[in-house]
PDB file of C-alpha atoms in Angstrom:
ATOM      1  CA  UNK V   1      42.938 -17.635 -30.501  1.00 51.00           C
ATOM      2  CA  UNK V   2      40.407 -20.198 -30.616  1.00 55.00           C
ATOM      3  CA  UNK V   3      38.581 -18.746 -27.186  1.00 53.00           C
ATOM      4  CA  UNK V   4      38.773 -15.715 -29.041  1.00 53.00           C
ATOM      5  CA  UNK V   5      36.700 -17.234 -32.110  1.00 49.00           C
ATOM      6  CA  UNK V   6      34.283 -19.119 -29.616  1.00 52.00           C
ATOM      7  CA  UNK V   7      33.686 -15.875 -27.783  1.00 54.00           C
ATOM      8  CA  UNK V   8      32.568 -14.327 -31.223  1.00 49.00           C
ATOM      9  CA  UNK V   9      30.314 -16.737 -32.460  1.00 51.00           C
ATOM     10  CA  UNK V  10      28.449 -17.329 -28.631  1.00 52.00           C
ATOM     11  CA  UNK V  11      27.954 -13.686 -27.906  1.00 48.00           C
ATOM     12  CA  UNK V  12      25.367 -12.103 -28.833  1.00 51.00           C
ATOM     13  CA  UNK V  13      26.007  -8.742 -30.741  1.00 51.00           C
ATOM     14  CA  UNK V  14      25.272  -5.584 -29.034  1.00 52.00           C
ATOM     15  CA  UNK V  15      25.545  -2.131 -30.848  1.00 49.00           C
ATOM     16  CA  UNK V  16      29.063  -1.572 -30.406  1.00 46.00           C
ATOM     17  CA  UNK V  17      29.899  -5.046 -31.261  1.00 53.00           C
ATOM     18  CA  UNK V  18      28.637  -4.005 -34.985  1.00 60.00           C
ATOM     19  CA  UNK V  19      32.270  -4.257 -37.422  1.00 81.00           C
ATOM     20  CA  UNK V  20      32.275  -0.855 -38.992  1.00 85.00           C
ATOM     21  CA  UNK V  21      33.417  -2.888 -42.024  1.00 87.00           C
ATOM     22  CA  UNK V  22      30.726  -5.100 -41.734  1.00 91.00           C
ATOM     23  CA  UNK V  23      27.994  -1.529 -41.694  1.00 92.00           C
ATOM     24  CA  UNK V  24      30.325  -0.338 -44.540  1.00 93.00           C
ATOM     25  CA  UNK V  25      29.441  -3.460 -46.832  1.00 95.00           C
ATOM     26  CA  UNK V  26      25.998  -3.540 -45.937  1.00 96.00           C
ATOM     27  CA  UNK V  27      25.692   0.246 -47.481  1.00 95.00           C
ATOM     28  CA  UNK V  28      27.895  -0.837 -50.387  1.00 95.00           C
ATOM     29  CA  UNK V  29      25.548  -3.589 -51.067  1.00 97.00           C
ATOM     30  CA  UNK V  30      22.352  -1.265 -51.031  1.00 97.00           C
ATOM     31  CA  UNK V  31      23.658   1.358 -53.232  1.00 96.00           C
ATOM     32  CA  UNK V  32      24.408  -1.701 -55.711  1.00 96.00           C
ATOM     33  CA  UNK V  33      20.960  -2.409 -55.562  1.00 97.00           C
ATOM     34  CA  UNK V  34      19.216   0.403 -55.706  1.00 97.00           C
ATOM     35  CA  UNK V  35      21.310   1.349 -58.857  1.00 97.00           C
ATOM     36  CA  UNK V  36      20.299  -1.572 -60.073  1.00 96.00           C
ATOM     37  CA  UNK V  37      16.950  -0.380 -59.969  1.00 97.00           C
ATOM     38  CA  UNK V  38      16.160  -3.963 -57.703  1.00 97.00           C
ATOM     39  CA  UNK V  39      14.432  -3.614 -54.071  1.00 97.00           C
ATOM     40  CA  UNK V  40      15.062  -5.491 -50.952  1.00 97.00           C
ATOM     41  CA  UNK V  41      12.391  -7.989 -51.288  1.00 98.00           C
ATOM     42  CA  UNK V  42      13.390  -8.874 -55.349  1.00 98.00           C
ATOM     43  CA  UNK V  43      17.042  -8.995 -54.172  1.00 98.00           C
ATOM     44  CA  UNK V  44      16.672 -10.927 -51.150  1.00 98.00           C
ATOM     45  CA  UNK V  45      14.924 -13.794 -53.603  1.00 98.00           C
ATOM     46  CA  UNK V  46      17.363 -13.743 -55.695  1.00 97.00           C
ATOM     47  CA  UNK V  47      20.480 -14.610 -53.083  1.00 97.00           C
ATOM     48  CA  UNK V  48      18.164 -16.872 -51.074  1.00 97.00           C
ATOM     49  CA  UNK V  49      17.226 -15.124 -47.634  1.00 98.00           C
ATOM     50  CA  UNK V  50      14.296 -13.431 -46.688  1.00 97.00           C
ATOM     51  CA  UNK V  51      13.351  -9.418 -46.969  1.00 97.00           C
ATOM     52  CA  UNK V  52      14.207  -9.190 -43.203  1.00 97.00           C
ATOM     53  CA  UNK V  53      17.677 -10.452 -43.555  1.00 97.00           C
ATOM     54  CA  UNK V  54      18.433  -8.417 -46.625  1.00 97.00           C
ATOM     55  CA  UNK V  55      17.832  -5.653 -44.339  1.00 97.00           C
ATOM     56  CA  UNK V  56      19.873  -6.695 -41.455  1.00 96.00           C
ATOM     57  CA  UNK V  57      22.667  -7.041 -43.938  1.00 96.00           C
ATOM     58  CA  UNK V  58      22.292  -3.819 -45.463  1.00 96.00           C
ATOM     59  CA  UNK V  59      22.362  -2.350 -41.925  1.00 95.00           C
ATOM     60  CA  UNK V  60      25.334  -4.378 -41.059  1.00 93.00           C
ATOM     61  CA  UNK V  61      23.799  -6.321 -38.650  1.00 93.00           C
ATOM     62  CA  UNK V  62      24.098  -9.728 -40.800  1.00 93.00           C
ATOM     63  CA  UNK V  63      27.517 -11.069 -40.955  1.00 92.00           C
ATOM     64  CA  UNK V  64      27.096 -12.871 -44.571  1.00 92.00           C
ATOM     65  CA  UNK V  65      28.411 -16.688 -45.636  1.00 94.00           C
ATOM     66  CA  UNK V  66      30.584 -16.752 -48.429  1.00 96.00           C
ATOM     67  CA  UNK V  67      27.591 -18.797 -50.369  1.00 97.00           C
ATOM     68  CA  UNK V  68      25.535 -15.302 -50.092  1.00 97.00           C
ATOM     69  CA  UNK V  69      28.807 -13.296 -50.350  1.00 97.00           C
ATOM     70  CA  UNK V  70      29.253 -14.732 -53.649  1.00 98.00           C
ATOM     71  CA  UNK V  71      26.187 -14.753 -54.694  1.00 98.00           C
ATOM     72  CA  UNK V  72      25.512 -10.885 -54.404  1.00 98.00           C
ATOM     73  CA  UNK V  73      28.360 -10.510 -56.613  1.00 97.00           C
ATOM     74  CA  UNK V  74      27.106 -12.814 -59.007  1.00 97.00           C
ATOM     75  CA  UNK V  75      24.013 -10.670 -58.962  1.00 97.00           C
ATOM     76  CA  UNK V  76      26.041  -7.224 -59.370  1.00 97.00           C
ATOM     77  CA  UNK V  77      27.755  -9.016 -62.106  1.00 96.00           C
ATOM     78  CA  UNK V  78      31.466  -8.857 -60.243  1.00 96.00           C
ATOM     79  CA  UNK V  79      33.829 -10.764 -58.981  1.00 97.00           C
ATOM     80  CA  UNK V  80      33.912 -11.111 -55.470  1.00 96.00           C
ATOM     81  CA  UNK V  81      37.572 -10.005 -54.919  1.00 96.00           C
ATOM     82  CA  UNK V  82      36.385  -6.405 -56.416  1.00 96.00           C
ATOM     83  CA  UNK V  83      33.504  -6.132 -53.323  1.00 95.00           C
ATOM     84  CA  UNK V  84      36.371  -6.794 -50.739  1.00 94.00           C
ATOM     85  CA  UNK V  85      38.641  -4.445 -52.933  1.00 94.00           C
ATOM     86  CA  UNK V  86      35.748  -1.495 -52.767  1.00 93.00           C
ATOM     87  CA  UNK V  87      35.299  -2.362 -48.879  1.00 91.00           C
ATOM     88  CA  UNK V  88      39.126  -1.859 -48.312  1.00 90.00           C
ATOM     89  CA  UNK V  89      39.247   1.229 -50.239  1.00 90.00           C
ATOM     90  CA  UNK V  90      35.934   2.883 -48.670  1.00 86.00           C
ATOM     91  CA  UNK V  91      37.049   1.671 -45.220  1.00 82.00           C
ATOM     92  CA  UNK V  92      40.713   3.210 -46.120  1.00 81.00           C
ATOM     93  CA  UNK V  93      39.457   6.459 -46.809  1.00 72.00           C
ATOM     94  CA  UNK V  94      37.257   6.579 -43.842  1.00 69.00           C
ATOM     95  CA  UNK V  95      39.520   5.401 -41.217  1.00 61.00           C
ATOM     96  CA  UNK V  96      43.215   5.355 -42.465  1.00 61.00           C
ATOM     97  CA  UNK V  97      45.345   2.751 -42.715  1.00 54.00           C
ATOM     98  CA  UNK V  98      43.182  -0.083 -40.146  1.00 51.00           C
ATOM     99  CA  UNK V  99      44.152  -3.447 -42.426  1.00 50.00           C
ATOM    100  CA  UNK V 100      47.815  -4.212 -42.832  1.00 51.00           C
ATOM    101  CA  UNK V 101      49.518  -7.234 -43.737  1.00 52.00           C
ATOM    102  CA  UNK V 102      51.800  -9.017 -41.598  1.00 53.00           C
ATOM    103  CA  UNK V 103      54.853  -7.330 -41.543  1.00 51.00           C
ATOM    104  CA  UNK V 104      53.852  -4.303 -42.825  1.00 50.00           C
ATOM    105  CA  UNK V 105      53.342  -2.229 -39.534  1.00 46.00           C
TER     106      UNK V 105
END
């Protein structure tokens, strides 16, 4: 297991290494903000990173700490359990069933 979680943090991404979870949050987190009314630059003030990493993360190519994590739900005014929640549900509906529990195969 820990290889496993070396090997993830050393290699660098390619395309296909891109979590379709992580691409589904990234979208979630631009149509917050762009109900909101806020653009990429404003937001990307307001959590602390720069314009070009508010796009990576809106592409999915950003995985996000849970310092920024919480802070864009600070920002959309929710708690962060209801982000993961939305994730789980999009992410459900496009794929099926991929997150279980232990036990619950």
């Amino acid at each position: 297991m820990r290889k496993r979680l070396k090997d993830l943090h050393s290699a660098e991404p390619d395309e296909a290494d891109y979590l379709p979870e992580l691409v589904e949050l990234g979208v979630m987190i631009g149509s917050y903000r762009t109900a909101l009314g806020i653009n990429q630059e404003e937001m990307a003030k307001m959590i602390g990173v720069s314009r070009r990493t508010m796009t990576k993360i809106e592409n999915g190519r950003q995985t996000l700490s849970l310092v920024i994590f919480f802070r864009i739900a600070a920002l959309f005014e929710v708690r962060p359990v209801y982000l993961l929640q939305e994730l789980e549900r999009v992410t459900q509906r496009k794929w099926g069933r991929r997150w279980s529990r232990k036990g619950e195969d």
